[in-house]
CSV table of C-alpha atoms and ligand atoms in Angstrom, one decimal:
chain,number,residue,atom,x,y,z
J,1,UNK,CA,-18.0,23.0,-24.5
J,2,UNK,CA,-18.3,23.3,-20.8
J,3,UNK,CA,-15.7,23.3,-18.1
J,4,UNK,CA,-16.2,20.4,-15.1
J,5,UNK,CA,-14.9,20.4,-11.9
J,6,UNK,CA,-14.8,17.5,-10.2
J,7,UNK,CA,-14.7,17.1,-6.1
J,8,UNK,CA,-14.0,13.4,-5.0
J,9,UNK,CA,-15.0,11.9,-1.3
J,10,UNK,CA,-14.2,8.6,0.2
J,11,UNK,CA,-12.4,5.4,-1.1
J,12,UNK,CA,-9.7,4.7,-3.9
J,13,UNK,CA,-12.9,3.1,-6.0
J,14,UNK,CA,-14.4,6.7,-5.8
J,15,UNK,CA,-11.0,8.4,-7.0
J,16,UNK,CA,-10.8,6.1,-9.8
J,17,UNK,CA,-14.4,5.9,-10.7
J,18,UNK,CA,-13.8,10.2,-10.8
J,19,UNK,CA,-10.9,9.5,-13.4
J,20,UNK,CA,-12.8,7.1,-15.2
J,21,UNK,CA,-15.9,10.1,-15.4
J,22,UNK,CA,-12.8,12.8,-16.3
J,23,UNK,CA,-12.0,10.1,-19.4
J,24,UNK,CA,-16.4,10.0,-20.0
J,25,UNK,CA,-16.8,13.3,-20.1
J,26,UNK,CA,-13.3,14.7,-22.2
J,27,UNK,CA,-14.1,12.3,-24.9
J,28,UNK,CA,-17.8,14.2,-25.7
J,29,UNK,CA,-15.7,17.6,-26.0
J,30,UNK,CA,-16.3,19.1,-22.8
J,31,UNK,CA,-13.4,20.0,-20.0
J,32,UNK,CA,-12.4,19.1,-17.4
J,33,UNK,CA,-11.0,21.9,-14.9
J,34,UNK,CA,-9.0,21.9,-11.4
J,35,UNK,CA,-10.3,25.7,-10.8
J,36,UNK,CA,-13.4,25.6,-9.5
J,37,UNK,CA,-14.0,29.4,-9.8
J,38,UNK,CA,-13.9,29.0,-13.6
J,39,UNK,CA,-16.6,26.0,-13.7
J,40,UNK,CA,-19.9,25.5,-15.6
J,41,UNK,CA,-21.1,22.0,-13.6
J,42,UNK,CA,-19.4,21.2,-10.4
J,43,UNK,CA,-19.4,17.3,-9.9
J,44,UNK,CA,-19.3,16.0,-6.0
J,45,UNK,CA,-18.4,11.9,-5.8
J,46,UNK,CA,-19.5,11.2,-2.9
J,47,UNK,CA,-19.0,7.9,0.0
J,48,UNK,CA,-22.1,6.7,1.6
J,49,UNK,CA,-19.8,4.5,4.3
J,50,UNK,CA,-20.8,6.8,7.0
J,51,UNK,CA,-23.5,9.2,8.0
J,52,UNK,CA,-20.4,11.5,8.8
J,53,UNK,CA,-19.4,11.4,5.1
J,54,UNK,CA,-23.0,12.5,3.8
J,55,UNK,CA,-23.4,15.1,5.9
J,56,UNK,CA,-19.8,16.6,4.7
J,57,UNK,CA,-20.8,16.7,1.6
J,58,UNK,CA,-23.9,18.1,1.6
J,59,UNK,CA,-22.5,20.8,3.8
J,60,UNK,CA,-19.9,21.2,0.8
J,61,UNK,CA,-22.8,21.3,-1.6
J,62,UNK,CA,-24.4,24.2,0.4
J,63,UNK,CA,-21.2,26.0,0.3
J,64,UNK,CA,-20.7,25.9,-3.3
J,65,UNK,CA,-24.2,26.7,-4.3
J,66,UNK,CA,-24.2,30.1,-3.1
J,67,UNK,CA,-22.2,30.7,-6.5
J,68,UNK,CA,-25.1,30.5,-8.2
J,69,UNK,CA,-26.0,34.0,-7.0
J,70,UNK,CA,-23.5,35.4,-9.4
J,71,UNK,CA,-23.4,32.2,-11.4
J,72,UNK,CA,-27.1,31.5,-12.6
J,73,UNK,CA,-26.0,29.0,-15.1
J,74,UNK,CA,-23.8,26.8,-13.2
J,75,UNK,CA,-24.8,23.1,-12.9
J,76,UNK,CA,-24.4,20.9,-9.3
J,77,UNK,CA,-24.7,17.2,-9.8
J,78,UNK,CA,-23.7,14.1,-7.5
J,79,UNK,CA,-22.8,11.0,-8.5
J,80,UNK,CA,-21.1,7.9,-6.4
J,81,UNK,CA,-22.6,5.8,-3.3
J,82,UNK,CA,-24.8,8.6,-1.8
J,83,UNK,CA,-26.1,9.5,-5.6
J,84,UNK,CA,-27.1,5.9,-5.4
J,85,UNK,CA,-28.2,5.0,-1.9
J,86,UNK,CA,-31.0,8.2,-2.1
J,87,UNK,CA,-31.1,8.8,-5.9
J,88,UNK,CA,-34.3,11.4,-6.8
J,89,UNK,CA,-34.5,12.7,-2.8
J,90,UNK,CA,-31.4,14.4,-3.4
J,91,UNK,CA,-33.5,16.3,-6.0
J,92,UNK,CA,-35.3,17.9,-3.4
J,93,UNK,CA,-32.5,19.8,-2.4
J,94,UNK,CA,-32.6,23.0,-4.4
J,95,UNK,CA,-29.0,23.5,-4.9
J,96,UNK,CA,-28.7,20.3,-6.5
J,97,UNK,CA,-29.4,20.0,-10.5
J,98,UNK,CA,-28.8,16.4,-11.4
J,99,UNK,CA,-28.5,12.9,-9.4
J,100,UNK,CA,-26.5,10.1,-11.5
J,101,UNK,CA,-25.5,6.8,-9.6
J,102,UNK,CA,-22.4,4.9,-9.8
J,103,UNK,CA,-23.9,2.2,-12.9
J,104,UNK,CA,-24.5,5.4,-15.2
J,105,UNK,CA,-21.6,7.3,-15.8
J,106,UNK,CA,-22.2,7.0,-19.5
J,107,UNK,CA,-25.3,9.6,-19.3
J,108,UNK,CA,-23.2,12.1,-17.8
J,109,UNK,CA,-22.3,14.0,-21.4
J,110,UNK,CA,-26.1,13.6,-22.3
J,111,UNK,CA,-27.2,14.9,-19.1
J,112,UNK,CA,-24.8,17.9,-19.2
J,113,UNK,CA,-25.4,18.8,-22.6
J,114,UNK,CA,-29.4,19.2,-21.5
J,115,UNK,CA,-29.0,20.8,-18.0
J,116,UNK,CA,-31.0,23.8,-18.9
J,117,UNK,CA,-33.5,21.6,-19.5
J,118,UNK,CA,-34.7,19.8,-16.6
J,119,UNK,CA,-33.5,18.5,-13.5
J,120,UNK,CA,-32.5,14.9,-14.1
J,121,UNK,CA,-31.6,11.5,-12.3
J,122,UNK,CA,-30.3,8.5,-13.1
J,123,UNK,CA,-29.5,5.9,-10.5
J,124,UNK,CA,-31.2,2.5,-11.8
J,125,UNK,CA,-29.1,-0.3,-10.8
J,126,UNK,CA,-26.7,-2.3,-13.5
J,127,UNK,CA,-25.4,-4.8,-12.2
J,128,UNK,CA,-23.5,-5.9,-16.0
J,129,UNK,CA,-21.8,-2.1,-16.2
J,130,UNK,CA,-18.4,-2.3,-16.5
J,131,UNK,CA,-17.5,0.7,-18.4
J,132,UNK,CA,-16.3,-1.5,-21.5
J,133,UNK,CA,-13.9,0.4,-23.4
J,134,UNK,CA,-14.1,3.4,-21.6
J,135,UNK,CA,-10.5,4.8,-19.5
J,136,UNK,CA,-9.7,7.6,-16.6
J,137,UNK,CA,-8.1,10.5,-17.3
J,138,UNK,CA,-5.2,9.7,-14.4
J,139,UNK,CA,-4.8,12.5,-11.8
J,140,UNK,CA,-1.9,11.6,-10.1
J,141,UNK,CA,1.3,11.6,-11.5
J,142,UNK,CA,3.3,8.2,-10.2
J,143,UNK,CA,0.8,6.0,-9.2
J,144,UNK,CA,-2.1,4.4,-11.5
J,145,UNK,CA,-4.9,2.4,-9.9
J,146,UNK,CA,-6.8,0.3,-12.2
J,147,UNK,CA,-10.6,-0.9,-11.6
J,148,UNK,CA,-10.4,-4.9,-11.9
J,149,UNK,CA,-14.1,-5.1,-11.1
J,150,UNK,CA,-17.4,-3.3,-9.3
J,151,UNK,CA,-19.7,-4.7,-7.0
J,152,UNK,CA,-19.7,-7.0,-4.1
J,153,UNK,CA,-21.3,-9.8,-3.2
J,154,UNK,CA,-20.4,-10.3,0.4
J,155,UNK,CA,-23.7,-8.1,2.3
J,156,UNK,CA,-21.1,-7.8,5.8
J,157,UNK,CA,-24.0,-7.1,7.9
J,158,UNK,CA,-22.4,-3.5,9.3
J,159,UNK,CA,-21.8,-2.3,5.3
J,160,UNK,CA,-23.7,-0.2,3.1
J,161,UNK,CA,-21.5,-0.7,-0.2
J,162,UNK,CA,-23.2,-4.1,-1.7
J,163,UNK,CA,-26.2,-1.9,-1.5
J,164,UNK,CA,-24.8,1.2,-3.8
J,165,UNK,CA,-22.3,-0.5,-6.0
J,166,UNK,CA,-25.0,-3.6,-6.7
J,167,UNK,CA,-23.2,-7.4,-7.6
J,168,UNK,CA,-19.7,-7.8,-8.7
J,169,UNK,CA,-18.5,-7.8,-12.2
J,170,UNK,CA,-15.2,-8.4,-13.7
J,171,UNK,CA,-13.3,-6.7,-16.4
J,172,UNK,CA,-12.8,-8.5,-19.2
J,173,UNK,CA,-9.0,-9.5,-18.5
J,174,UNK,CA,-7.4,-8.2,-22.2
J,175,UNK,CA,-8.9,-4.6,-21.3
J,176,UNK,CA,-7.1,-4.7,-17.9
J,177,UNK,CA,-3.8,-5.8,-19.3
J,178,UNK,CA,-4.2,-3.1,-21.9
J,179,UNK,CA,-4.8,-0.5,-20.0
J,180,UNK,CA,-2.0,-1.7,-17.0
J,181,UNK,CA,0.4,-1.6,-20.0
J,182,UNK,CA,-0.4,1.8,-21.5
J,183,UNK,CA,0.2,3.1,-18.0
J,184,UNK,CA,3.4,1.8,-17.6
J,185,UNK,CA,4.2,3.5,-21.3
J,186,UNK,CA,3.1,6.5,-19.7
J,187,UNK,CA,5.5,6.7,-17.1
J,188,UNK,CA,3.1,5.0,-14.2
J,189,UNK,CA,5.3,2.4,-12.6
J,190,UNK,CA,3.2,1.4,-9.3
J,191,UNK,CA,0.0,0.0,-10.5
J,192,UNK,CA,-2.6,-0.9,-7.7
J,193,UNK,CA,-5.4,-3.2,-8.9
J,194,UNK,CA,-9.1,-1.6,-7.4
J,195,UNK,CA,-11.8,-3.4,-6.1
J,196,UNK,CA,-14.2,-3.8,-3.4
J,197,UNK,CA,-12.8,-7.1,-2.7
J,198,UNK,CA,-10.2,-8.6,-5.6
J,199,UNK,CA,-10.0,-11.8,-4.7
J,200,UNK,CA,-12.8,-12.9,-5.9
J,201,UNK,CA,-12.0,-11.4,-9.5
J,202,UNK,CA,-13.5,-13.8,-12.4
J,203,UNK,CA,-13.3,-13.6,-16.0
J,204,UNK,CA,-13.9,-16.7,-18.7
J,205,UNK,CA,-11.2,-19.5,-16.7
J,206,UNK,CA,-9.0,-16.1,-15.5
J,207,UNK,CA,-9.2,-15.8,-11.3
J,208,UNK,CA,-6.9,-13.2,-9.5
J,209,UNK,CA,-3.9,-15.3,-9.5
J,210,UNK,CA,-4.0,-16.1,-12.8
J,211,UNK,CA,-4.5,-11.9,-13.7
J,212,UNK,CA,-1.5,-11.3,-11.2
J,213,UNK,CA,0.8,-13.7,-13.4
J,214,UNK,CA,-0.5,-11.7,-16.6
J,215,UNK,CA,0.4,-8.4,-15.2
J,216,UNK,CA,3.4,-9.2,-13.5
J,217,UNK,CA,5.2,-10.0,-17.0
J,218,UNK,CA,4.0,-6.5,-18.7
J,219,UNK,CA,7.6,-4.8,-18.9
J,220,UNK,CA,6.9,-1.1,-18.4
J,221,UNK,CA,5.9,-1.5,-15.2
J,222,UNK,CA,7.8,-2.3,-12.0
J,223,UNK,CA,5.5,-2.8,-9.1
J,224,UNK,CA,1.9,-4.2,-8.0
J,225,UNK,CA,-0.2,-4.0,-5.3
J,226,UNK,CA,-4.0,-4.8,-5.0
J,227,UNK,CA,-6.8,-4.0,-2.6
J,228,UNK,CA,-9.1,-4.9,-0.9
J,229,UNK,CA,-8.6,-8.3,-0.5
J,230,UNK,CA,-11.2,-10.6,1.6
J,231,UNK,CA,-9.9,-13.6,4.0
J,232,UNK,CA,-12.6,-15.7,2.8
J,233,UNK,CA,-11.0,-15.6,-0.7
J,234,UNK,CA,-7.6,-15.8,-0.1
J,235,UNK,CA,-6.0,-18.9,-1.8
J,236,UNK,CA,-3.1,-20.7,-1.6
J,237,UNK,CA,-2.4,-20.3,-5.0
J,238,UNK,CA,-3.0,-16.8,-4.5
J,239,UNK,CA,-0.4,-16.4,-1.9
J,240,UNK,CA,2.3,-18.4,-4.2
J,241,UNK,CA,1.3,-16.2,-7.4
J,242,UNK,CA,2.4,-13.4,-4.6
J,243,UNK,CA,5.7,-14.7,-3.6
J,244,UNK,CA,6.6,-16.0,-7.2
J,245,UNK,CA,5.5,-12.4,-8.6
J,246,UNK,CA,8.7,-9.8,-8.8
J,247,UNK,CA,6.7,-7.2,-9.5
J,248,UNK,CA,4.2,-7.7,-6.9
J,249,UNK,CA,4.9,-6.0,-3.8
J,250,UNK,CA,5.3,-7.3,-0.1
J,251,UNK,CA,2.1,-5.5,1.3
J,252,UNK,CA,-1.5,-6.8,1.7
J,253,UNK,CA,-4.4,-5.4,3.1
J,254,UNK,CA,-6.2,-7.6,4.8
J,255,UNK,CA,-9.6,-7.0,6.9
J,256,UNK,CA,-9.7,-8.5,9.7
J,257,UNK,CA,-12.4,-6.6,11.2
J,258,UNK,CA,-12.6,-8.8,14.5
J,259,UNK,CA,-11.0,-11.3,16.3
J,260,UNK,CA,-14.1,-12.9,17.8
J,261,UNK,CA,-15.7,-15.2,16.1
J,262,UNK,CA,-19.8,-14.8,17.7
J,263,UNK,CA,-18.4,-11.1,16.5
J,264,UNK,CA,-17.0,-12.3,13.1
J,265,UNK,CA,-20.7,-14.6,12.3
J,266,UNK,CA,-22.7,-11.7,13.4
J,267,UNK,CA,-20.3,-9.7,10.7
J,268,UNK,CA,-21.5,-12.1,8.1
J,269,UNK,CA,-17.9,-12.3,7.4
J,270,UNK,CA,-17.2,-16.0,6.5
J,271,UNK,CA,-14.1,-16.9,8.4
J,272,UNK,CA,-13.4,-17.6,12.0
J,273,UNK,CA,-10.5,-15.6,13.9
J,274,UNK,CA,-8.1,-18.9,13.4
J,275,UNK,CA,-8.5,-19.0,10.1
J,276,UNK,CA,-7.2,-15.3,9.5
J,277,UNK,CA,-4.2,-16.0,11.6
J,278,UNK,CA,-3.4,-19.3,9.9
J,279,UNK,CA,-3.5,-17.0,6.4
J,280,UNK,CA,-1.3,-14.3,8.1
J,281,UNK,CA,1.8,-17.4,9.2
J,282,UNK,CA,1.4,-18.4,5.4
J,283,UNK,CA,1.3,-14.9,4.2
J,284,UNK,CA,5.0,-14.5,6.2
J,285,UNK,CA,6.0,-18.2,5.3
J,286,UNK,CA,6.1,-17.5,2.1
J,287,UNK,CA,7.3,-13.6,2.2
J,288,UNK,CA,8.8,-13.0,5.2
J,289,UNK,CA,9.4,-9.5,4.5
J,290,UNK,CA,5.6,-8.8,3.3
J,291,UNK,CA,3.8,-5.8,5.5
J,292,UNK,CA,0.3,-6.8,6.8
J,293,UNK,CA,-1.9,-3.9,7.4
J,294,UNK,CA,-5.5,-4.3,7.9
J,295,UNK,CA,-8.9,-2.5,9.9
J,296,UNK,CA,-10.7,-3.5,13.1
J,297,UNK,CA,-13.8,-2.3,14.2
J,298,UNK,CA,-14.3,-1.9,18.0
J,299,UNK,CA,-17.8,-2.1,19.6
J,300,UNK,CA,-19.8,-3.9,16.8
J,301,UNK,CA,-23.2,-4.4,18.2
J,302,UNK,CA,-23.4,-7.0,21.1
J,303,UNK,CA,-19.7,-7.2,22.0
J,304,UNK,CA,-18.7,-8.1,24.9
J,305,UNK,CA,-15.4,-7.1,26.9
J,306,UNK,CA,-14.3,-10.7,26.8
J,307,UNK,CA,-15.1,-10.7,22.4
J,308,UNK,CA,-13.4,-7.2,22.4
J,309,UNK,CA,-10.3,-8.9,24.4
J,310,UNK,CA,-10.2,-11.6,22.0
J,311,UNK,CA,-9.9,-9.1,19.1
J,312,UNK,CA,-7.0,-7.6,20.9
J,313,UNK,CA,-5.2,-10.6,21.8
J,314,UNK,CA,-5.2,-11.5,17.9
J,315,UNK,CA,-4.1,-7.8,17.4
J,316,UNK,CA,-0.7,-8.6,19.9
J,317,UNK,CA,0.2,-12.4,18.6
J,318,UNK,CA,-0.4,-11.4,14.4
J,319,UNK,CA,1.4,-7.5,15.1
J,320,UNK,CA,0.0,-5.8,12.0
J,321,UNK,CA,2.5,-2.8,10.7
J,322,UNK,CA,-0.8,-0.4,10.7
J,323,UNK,CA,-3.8,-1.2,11.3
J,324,UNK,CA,-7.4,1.6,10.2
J,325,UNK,CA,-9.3,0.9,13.8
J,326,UNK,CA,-12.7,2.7,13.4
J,327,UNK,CA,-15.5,2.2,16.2
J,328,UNK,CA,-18.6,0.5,15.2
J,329,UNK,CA,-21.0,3.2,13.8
J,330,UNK,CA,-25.0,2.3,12.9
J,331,UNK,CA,-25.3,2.8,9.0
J,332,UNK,CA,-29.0,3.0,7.8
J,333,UNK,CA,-30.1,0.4,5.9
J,334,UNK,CA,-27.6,-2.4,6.8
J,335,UNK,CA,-28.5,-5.1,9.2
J,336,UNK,CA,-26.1,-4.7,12.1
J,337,UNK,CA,-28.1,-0.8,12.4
J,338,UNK,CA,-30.7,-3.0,13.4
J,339,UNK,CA,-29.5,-5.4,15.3
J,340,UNK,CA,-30.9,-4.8,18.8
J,341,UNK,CA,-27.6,-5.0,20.9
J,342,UNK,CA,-26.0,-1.5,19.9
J,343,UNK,CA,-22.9,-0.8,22.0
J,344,UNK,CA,-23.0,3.0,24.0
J,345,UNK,CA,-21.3,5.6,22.6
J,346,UNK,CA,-19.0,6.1,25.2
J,347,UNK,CA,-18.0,2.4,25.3
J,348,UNK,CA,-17.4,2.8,21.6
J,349,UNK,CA,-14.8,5.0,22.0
J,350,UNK,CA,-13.0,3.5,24.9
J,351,UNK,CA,-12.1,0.4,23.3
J,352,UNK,CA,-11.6,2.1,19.9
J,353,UNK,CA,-9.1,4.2,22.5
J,354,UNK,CA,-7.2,0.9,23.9
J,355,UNK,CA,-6.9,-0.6,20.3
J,356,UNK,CA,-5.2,2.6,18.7
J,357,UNK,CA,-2.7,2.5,22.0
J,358,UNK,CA,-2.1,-0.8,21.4
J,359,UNK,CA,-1.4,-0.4,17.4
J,360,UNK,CA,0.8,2.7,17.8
J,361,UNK,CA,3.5,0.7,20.1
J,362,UNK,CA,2.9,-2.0,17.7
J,363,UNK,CA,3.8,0.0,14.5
J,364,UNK,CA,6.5,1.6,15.9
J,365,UNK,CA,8.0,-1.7,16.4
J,366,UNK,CA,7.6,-3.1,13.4
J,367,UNK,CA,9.2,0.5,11.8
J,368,UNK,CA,12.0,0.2,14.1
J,369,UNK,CA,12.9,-3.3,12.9
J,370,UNK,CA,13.4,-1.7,9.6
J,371,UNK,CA,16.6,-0.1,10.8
J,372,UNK,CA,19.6,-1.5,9.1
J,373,UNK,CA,17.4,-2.6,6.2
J,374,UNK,CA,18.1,-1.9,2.1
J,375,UNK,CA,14.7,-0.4,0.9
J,376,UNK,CA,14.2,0.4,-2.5
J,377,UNK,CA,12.3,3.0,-2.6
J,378,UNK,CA,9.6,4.8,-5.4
J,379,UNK,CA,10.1,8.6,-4.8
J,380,UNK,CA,6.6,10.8,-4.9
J,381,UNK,CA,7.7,14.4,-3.9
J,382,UNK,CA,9.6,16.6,-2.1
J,383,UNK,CA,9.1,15.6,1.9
J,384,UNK,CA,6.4,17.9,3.8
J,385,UNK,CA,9.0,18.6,6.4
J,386,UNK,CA,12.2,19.5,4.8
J,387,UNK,CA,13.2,20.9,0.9
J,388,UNK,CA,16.6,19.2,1.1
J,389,UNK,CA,14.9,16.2,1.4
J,390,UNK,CA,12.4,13.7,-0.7
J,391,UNK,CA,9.5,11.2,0.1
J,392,UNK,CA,8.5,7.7,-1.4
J,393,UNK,CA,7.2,4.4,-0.5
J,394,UNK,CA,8.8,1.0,-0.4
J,395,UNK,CA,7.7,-2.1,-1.5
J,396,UNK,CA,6.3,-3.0,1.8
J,397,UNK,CA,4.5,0.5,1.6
J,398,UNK,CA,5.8,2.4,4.0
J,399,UNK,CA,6.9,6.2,3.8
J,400,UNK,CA,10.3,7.0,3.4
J,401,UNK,CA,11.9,10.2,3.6
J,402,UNK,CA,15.9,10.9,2.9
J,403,UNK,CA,18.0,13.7,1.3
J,404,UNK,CA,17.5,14.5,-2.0
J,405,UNK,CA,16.1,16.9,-4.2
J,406,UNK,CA,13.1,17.3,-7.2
J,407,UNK,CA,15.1,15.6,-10.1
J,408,UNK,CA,14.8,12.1,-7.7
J,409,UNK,CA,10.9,12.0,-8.3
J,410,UNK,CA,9.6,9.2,-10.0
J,411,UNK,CA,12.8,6.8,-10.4
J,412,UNK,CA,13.9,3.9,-7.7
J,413,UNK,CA,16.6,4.2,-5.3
J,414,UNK,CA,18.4,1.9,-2.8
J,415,UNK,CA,18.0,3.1,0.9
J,416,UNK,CA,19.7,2.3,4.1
J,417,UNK,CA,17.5,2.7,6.6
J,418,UNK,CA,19.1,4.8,9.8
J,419,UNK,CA,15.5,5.7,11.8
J,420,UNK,CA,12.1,5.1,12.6
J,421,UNK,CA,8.8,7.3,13.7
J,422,UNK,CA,5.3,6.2,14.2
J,423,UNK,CA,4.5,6.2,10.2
J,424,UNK,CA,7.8,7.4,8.3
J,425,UNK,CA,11.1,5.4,7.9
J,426,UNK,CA,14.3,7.8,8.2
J,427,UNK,CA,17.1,7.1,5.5
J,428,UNK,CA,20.3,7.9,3.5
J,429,UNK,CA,21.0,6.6,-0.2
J,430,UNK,CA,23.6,3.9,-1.0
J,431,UNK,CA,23.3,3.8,-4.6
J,432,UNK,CA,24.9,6.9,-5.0
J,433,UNK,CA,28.3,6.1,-6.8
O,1,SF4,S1,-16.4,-7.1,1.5
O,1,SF4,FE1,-17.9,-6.5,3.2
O,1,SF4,S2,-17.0,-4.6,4.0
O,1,SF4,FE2,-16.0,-5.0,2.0
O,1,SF4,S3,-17.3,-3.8,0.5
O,1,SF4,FE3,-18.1,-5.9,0.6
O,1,SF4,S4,-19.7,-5.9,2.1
O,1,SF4,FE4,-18.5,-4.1,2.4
């Protein structure tokens, strides 16, 4: 029996494809451990979405390996998008033992039962693997996310994703309602379906509304949310399953990623800048209290001021309630890296600059038109700031923090909300008898 310890990087997908691993690995008999000192194998899940990310890690991995001085037995491995996008390279670092990609988590008990062996990698590409049968060992507490399906088809020109997590695959739907339910019986009551983009979810005649429906009448749970949805694929029918769902929450994250639509085409992102709008008046239509968040990228290769302007002019009429803004950043072995028309740095970062001004008066805004408002709130912890008082989210996701104390966490109250900051809504109970 060895003990793992597990060090997660990047997206939701990684932290549940590390839970998923946790379940992979506890059912062959070994451990998994949150002290790192006491570890046999340390496991790194790593994000390949920037260079940034990569170079983190393998900083990380540099770190740790110096406990092999006193340590000669323990194990390093990688697994996730990096695992996948260099596979057997990786081998060439010395501190590394074993490379397994994000279709092969199954060899993972093999492979660490025969460390001593040989150093060993596994990356081939699957696009079938769903991990059939297989379930995380949950982390968190309150919250349970729930793969729906791996993959994506899409190849946006500026991302390196369809390229590590190969061609999407659904769940068979009867394994996501089971394990959805057996969440909920364990005390999870906000469920967030995972995938790279979910609209596009297919099993037998099942789409994503027709999932939604199925989870929306399991009983032990009480809210959920989904991400990352794609404009291309968002129905009608999808919106109505939304606002005819009680369970599923007023929040969707939407990318819009530009509000140009040369900029949009050269994104291979398959709608134009109307179209996005048109789905955010039907998205409010429909629920007028729903929260639309989304992310932006500023300085995508060949932009012009005028195709930046137009990106935040659609940014001022749709007023997201946050919005991730990142600036364009070259990501080897994508097409936009090559595309000849790269942005400077320096202009980059300017109109990343104006966008985040622009969101933050924006945001604060749409959080001070909560004022007044009856939230009912999910409470996660004690707040960061204050003992006397907790923290939770709302259905339209945003943080709210109000008096209370430890024995709150986990059940639902009713809120009045009194303030607003940039992120966090301010509040005082009225369900209090
Ligand atoms: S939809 Fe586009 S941005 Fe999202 S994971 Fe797929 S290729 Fe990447």
């Amino acid at each position: 029996m060895k003990k793992i310890f597990i060090e997660t990087y990047g997206c939701q997908m990684n932290v549940a494809d590390s839970e998923l691993v946790a379940g992979i690995i506890t059912d062959t008999n070994h451990q998994i451990t949150d002290d790192i000192n006491s570890a046999d194998v340390i496991i790194f899940n790593t994000c390949s979405v920037r260079q940034h990310a990569e170079d983190r890690v393998l900083g990380r991995i540099a770190n740790e390996s110096s406990r092999k001085k006193n340590k000669p037995g323990l194990k390093i491995g990688v697994i996730g998008c990096m695992a996948q996008r260099l596979g057997e390279t990786l081998l060439n670092n010395k501190a590394i033992d074993f490379v397994v990609g994000v279709d092969q988590y199954s060899t993972l008990p093999d492979i660490i039962d025969n460390l001593d062996e040989h150093d060993h990698y596994f990356t081939e590409v699957n696009n079938s693997e769903i991990y059939e049968g297989l379930y995380p060992i949950r982390q968190n507490q309150l919250n349970a996310f729930v793969t729906i399906m791996r993959g994506c088809n899409n190849f946006c020109s500026y991302c390196i994703v369809p390229y590590t997590r190969g061609r999407e695959r659904s769940r068979p739907l009867p394994e996501i309602i089971r394990e959805i339910s057996d969440a909920g019986n364990k005390g999870f009551k906000d469920i967030t379906l995972l995938g790279q983009n979910v609209n596009s979810y297919k099993w037998q005649d099942y789409s994503f509304p027709e999932l939604l429906k199925e989870a929306n009448s399991i009983d032990s749970i009480r809210r959920i949310r989904f991400v990352t949805s794609h404009p291309k694929d968002l129905s009608d029918k999808l919106i109505d399953t939304m606002a005819s769902s009680d369970k599923v929450c007023e929040h969707i994250h939407l990318a819009m990623q530009s509000g140009d639509d040369d900029v949009l085409k050269r994104m291979n992102r398959g709608y134009s800048a109307e179209h996005y709008y048109n789905l955010t008046e039907k998205l409010r239509a429909e629920m007028p209290e729903i929260a639309i968040t989304t992310d932006i990228i500023a300085g995508f290769p060949g932009e012009t001021e005028n195709q930046f302007l137009n990106t935040y002019r659609y940014m001022e009429m749709i007023e997201f309630d946050y919005a991730f803004t990142f600036k364009y950043s070259p990501r080897t072995g994508t097409k936009a890296a090559d595309f000849i028309n790269q942005i400077p740095e320096e202009i980059r970062l300017e109109r990343l600059q104006r966008l985040i001004e622009l969101q933050e008066k924006i945001t604060l805004k749409k959080y001070q038109e909560q004022i007044g408002k009856i939230k009912e709130i999910y409470v996660e912890g004690i707040s960061k700031k204050s003992e006397d008082e907790v923290s939770g989210k709302s259905r339209d996701f945003k943080i709210t923090v109000f008096p209370g104390d430890k024995t709150l966490i986990g059940s639902f109250v009713k809120v009045k909300i009194t303030d607003a900051t940039g992120w966090t809504l301010r509040g005082e109970r009225t369900d209090i008898a």
